Coordinates of C-alpha atoms and ligand atoms in Angstrom, one line a residue:
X9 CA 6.3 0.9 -0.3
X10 CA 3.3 -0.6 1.5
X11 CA 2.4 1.0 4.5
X12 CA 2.1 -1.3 7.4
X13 CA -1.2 -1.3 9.5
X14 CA -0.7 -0.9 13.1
X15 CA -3.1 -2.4 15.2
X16 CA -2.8 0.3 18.1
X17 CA -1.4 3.5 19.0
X18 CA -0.4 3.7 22.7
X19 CA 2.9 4.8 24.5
X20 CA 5.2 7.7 24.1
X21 CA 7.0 9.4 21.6
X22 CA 9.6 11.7 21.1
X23 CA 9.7 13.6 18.1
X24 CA 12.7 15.0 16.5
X25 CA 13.7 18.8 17.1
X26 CA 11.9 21.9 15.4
X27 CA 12.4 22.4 11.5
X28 CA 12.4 26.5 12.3
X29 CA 14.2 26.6 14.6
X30 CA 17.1 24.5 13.9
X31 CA 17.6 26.5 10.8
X32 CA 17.6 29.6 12.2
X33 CA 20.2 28.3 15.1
X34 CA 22.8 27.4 12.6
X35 CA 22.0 30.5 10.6
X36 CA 22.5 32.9 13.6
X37 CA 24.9 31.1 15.0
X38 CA 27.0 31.3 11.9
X39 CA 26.4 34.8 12.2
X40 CA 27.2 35.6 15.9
X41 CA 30.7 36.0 18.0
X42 CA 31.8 32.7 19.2
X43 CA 30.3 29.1 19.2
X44 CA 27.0 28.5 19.2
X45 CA 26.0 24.8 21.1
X46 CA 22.7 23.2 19.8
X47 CA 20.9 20.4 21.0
X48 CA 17.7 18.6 19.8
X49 CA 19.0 19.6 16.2
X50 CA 17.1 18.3 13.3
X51 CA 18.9 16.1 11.3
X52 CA 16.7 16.0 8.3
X53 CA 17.8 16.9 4.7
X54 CA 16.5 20.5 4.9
X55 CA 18.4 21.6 7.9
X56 CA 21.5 20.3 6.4
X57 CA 21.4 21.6 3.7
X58 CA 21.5 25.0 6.1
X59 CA 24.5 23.5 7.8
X60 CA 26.2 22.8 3.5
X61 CA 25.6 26.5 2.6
X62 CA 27.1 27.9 6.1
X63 CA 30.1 25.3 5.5
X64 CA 30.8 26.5 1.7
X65 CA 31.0 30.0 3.3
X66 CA 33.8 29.1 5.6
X67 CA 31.9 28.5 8.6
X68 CA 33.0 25.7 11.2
X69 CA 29.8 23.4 11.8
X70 CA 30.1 19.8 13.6
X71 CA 27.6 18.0 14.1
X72 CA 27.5 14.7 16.2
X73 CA 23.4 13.0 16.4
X74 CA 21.1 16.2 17.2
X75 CA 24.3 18.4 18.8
X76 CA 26.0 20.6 17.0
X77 CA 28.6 23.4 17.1
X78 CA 28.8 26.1 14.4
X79 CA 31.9 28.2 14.7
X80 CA 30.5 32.1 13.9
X81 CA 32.5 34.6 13.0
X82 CA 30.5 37.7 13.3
X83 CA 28.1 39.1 11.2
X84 CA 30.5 40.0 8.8
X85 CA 32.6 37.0 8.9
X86 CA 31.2 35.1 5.5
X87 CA 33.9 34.5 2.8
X88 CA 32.2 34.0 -0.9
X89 CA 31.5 30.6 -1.6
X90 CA 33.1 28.4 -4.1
X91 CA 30.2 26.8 -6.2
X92 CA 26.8 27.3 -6.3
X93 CA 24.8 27.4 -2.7
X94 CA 22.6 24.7 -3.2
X95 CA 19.6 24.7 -0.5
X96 CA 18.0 20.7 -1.7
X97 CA 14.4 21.1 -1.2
X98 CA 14.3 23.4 1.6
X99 CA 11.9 27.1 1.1
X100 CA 13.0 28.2 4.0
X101 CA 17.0 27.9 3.6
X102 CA 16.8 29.5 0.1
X103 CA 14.2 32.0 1.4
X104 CA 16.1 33.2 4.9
X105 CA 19.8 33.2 3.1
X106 CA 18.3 35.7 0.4
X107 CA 18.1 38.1 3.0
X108 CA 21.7 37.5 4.8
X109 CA 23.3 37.1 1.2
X110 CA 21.8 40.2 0.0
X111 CA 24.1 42.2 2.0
X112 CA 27.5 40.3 1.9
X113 CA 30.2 42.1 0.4
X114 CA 30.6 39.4 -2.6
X115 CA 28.3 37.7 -5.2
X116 CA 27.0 34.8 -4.9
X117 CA 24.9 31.8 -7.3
X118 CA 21.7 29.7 -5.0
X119 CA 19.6 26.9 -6.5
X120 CA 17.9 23.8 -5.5
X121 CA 15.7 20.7 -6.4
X122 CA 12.9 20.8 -9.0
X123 CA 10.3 21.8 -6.6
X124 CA 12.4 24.8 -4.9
X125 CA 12.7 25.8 -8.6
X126 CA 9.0 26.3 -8.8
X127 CA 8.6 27.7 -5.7
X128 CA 8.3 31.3 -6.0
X129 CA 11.2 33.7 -4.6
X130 CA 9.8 37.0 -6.1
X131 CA 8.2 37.5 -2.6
X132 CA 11.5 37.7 -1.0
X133 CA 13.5 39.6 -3.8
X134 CA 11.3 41.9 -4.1
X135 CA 10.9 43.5 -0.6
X136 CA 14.7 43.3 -0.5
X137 CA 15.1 45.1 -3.3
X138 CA 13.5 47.7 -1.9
X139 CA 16.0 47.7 0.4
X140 CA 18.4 48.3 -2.1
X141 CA 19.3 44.4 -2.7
X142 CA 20.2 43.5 -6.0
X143 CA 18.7 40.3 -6.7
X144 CA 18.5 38.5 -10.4
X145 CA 15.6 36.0 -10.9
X146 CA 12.4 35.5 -9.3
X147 CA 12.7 31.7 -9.3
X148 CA 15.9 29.7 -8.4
X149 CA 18.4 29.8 -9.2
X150 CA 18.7 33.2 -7.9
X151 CA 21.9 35.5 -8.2
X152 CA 22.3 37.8 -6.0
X153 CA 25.0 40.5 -6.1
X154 CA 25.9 41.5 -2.4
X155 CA 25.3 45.6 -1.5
X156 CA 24.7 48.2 1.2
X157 CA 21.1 47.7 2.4
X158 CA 19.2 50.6 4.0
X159 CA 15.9 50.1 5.9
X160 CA 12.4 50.3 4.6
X161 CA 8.8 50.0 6.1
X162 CA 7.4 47.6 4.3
X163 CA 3.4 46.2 4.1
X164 CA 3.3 42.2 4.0
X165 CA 1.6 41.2 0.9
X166 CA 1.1 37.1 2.2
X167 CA 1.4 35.9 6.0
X168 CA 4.8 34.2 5.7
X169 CA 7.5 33.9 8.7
X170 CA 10.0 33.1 5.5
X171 CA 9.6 36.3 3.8
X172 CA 9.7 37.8 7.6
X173 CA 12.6 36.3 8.5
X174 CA 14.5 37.5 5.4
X175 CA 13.7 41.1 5.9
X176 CA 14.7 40.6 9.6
X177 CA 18.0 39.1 8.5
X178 CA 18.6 41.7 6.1
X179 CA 17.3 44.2 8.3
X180 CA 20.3 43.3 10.7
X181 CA 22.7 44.9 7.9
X182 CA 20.6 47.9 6.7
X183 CA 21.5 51.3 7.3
X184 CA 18.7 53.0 9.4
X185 CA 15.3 50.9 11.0
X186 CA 13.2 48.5 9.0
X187 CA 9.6 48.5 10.2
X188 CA 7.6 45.2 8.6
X189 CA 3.9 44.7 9.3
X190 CA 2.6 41.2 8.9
X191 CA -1.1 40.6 7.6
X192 CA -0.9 37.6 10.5
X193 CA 1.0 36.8 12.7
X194 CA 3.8 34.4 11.9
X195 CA 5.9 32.3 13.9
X196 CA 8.3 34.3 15.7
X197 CA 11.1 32.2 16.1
X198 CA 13.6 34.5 14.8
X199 CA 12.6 37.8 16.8
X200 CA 12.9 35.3 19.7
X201 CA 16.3 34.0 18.8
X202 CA 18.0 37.4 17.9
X203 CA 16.7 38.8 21.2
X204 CA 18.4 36.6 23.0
X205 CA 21.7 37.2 21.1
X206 CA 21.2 40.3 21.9
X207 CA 20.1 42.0 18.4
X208 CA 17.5 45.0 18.3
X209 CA 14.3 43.6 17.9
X210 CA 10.9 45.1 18.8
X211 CA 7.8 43.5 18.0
X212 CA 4.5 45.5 18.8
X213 CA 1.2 43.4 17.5
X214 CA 2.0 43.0 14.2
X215 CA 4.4 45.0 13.6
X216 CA 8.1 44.0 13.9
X217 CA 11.4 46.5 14.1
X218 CA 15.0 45.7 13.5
X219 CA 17.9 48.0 13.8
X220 CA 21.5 47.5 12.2
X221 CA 23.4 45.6 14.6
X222 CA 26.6 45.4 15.1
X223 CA 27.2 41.9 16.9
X224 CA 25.1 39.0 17.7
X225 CA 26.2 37.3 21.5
X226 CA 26.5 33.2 20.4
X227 CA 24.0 31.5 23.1
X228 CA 23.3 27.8 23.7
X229 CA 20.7 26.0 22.1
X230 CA 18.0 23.7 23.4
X231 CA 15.8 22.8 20.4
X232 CA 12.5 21.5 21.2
X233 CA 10.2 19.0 19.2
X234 CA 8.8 20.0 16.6
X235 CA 5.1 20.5 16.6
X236 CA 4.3 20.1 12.9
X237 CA 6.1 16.3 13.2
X238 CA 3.7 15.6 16.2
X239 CA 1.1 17.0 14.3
X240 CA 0.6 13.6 12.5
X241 CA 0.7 11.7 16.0
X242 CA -1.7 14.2 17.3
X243 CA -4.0 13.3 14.5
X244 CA -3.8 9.2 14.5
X245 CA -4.2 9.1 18.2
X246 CA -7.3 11.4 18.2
X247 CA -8.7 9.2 15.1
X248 CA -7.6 5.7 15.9
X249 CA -10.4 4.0 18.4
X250 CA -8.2 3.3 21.7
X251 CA -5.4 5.4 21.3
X252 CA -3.6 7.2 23.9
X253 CA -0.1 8.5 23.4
X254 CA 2.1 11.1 24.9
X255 CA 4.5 13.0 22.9
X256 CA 7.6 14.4 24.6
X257 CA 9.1 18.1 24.8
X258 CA 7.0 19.2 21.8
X259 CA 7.9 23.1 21.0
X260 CA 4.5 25.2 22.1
X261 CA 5.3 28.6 20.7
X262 CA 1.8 30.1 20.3
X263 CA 2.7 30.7 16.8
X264 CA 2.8 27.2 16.3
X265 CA 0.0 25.7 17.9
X266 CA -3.1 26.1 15.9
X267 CA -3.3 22.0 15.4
X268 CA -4.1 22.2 19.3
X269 CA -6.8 25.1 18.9
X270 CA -8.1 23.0 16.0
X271 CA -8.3 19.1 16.9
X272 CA -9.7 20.7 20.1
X273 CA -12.7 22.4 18.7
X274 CA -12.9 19.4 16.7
X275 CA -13.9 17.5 19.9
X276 CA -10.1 16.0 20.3
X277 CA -8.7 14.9 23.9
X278 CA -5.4 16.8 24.3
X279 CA -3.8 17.9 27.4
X280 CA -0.7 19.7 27.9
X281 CA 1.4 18.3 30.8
X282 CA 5.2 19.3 32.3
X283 CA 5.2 23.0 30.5
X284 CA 8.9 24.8 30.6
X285 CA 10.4 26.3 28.7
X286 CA 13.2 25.2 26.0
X287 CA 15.8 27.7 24.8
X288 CA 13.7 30.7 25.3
X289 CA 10.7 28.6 23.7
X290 CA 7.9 27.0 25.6
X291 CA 7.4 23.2 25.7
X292 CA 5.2 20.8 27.2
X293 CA 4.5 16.7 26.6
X294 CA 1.2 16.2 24.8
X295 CA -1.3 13.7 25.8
X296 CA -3.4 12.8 23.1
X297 CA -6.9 10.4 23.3
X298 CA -9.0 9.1 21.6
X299 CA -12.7 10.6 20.9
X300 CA -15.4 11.3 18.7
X301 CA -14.5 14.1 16.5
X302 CA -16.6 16.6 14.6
X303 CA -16.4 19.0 11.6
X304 CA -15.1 22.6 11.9
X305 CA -14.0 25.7 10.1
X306 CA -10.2 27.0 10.0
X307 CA -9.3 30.4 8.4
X308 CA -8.3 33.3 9.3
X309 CA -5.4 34.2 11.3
X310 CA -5.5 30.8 12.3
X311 CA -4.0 29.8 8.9
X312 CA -0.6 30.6 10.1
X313 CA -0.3 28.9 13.3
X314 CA -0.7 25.8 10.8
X315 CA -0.1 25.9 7.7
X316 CA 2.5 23.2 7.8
X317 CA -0.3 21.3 9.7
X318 CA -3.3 21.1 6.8
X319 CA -2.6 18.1 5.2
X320 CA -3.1 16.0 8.0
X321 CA -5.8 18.1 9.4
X322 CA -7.9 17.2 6.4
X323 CA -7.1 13.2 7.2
X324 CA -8.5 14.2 10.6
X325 CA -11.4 15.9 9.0
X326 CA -12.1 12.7 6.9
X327 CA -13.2 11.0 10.2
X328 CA -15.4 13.5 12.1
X329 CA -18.6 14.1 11.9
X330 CA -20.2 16.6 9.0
X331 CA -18.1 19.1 6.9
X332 CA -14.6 21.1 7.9
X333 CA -14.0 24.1 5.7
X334 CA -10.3 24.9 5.4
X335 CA -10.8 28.8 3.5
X336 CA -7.8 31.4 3.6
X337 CA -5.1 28.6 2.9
X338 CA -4.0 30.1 -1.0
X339 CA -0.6 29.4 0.6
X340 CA -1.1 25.4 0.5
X341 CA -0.3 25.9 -3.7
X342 CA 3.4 26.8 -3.4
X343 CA 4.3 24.5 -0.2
X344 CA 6.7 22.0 -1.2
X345 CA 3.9 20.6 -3.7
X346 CA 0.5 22.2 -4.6
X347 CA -1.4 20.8 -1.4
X348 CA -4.6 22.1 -2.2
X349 CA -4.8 19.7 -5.1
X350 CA -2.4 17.0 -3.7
X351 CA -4.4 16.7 -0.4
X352 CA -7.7 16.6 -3.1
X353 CA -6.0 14.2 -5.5
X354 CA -4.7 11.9 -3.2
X355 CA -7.8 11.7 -0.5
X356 CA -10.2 10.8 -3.4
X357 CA -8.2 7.7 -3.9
X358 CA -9.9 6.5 -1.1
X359 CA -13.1 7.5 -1.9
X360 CA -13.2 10.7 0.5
X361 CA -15.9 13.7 -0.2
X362 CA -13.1 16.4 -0.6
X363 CA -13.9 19.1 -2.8
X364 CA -10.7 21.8 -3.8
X365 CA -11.4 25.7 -3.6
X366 CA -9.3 28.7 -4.8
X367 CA -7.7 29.5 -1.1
X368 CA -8.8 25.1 0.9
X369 CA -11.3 22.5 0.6
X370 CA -14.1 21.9 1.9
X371 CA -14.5 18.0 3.1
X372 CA -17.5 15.7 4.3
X373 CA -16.4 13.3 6.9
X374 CA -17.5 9.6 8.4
X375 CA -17.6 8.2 5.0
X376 CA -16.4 4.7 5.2
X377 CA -12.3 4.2 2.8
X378 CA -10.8 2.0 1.4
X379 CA -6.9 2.1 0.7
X380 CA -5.5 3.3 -1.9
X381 CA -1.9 3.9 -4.2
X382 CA -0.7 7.0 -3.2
X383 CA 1.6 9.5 -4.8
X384 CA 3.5 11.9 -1.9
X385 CA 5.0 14.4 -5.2
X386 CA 8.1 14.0 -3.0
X387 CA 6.5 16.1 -0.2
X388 CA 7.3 14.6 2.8
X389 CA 4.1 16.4 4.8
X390 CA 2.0 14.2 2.1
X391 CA 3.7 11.1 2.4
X392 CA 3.2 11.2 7.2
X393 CA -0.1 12.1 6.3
X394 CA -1.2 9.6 3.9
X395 CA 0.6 6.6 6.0
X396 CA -2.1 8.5 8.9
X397 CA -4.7 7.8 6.4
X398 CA -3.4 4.1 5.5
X399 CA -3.9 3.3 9.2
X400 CA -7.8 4.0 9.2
X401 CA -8.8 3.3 5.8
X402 CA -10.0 -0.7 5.3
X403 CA -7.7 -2.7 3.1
X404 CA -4.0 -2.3 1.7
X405 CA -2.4 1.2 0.9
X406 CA 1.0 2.0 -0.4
X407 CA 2.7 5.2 -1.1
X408 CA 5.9 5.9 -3.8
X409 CA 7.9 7.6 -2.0
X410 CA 8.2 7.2 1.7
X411 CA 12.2 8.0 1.4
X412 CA 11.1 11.8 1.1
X413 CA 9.5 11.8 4.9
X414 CA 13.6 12.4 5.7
X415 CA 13.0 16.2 4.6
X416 CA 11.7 16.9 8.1
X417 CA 11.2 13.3 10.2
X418 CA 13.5 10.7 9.1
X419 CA 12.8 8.2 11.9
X420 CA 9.2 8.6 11.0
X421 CA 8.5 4.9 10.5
X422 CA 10.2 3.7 13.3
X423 CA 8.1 6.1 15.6
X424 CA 4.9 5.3 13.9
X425 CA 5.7 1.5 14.2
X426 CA 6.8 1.8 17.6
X427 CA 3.5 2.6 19.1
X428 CA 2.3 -1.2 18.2
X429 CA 4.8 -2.7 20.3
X430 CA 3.7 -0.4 23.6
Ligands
S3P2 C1 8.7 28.3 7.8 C2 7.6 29.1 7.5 C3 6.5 28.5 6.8 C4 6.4 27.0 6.8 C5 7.7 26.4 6.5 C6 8.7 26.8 7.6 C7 9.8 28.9 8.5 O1 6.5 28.9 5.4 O2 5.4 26.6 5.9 O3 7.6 25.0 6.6 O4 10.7 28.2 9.1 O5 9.9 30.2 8.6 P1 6.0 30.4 4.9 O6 6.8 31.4 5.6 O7 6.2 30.4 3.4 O8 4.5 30.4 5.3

């Protein structure tokens, strides 16, 4: 598809609800006492596939535009599935059920698309089977026979909210307390979430605690925007001479926000207006103007806060000043492609300086591009990010796949080609 220059970027924007935490609402709300309501669901592919798996194991779920109701029956209210739990191309639906499947009473089969295949799930299975989860395969598909769990204290070996989250989950079943202490801090959406149903929870620094718990209390949920899909908004508007947009009732968890941290060191105009909070989460609308913008360096426990956020955080380095150093971002390699050398692959087309390293990349910006055929490697973060680029590069650009931006934003043509007509 060719991607269609837009001559400005003013107006507002809503973005569609958070990728997290609309997983983790059907998920818990499968697993709680009553009905769970949810609004400002995400209705892309991955968060469906949440809502498949839950239906195959006999829960309620209906879904109307962004509300939906999931039925739950209890914690231990899951009947075995039919078939095969297939999760599509979502990490974090095959990662989180490991954990709740682990300690079912039944066996069951998970798999998904080419890419969750290679995606590896030995950081999950492991930890759990420490716990005394019997899990068979370290890439999908998995099987995983159901069993009594007890709790562990367990070391993080990579800063993932995934891995995290499945321990938690698990954690809810196991016999005793399980102590997990995260290299970084991850987003928290889940100790959030499960405090509020009313689940033992304790989270000191980096340390989090879960006890066995008997019930979860179903709660009504208000989903905000998600940041990561305003990320690539943020980015154009800072970039694009002129600009000034606002995004609306964008999800500001701290864990979340490192694209603000960043852009903003980087010299970006961003303000946060109307702050409440959504759900138990904070949100605000972002203004976002343009400016000049220079290099910087991201590592560290900054990583984290957004990792989802990289790809287009190299765009923005292509057009600042001097050199960014992304360093401490290993992670980017088993994403839904290999980032480090998509991102380097695919910016090159254009004639960026971009050089790969073992853990980022290390890029030297305000070099005039050129457009460019781009492959996305069906990773929907690649494809919003290279249509970014195709707005500030000279000449024509086209990408092969724009159908995969429906993993996480499927409306994100129409938002990107709505700010022309503003
Ligand atoms: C997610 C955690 C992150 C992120 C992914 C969503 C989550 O993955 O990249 O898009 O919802 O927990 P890791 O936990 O592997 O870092």
């Amino acid at each position: 598809m060719q991607i269609k220059r837009i001559s400005r970027v003013r107006g507002e924007i809503t973005v569609p609800g958070d990728k997290s935490i609309s997983h983790r609402a059907v998920m818990l709300g499968a697993l709680a006492d009553g009905d769970t309501h949810i609004s400002g669901f995400l209705g892309g592919a991955d968060c469906i596939s949440t809502i498949e798996c839950f239906r195959e194991m006999g829960i309620d779920i209906e879904k109307n535009g962004d509300r939906v109701t999931v039925r739950g029956k209890g914690l231990h209210g899951l009947s075995k599935p039919v078939k095969t739990l297939y999760t599509g191309n979502s990490g974090t639906t095959t990662r989180l059920l490991c954990g709740i499947l682990a300690a079912q009473p039944f066996d069951t089969d998970i798999t998904g698309d080419a890419s969750i295949c290679k995606r590896p799930m030995g950081r999950v299975t492991k930890p759990l089977a420490l716990m005394g989860a019997d899990i068979e395969g370290e890439y999908c598909p998995l099987h995983i026979h159901g069993r009594r769990l007890h709790g562990i204290e367990y070391n993080m070996t990579v800063a993932s909210a995934q891995v995290k989250t499945a321990l938690i989950l698990a954690g809810l079943y196991a016999e005793g307390e399980t102590v997990i202490h995260e290299t970084e801090k991850s987003r928290d959406h889940t100790e959030l979430m499960l405090r509020a149903m009313g689940a033992y929870v304790r989270t000191d620094g980096l340390t989090v605690r879960v006890g066995k718990t008997e019930s979860l209390c179903a709660q009504d949920i208000t989903v905000p925007g998600d940041i990561s899909s305003a990320a690539f908004f943020m980015v154009l508007a800072a970039i694009m001479p002129g600009a000034e947009i606002t995004i609306r009732n964008v999800g500001i968890n701290p864990t979340r926000t490192g694209i603000i941290d960043v852009l903003r060191s980087m010299g970006a105009d961003i303000k946060l207006k109307n702050r409440r909070s959504s759900g138990g989460e904070p949100a605000a609308d972002i203004l976002v103007c343009a400016s000049r913008l220079k290099g910087t360096e991201i590592g560290g426990a900054m990583i984290p806060r957004l990792i989802d956020e990289l790809p287009v955080i190299a765009v923005a380095a292509l057009f600042a000043d001097g050199k960014t150093v992304i360093r401490d971002a290993a992670e980017l390699k088993v994403k839904e492609s290999d980032r480090i050398a998509a991102i380097t692959a695919e910016l090159k087309k254009c004639g960026a300086d971009i050089t790969a390293t073992e853990d980022g990349m290390i890029i030297r910006g305000g070099i005039p591009l050129h457009g460019a055929s781009f492959v996305t490697r069906g990773d929907h973060r690649m494809a919003m990010s290279l249509a970014v680029l195709a707005q500030m590069a000279d000449g024509k650009s086209e990408i092969d796949d724009a159908e995969c931006v429906s993993v996480s934003y499927p409306s994100f043509f129409d938002s990107l080609y709505s700010l022309d007509n503003n």
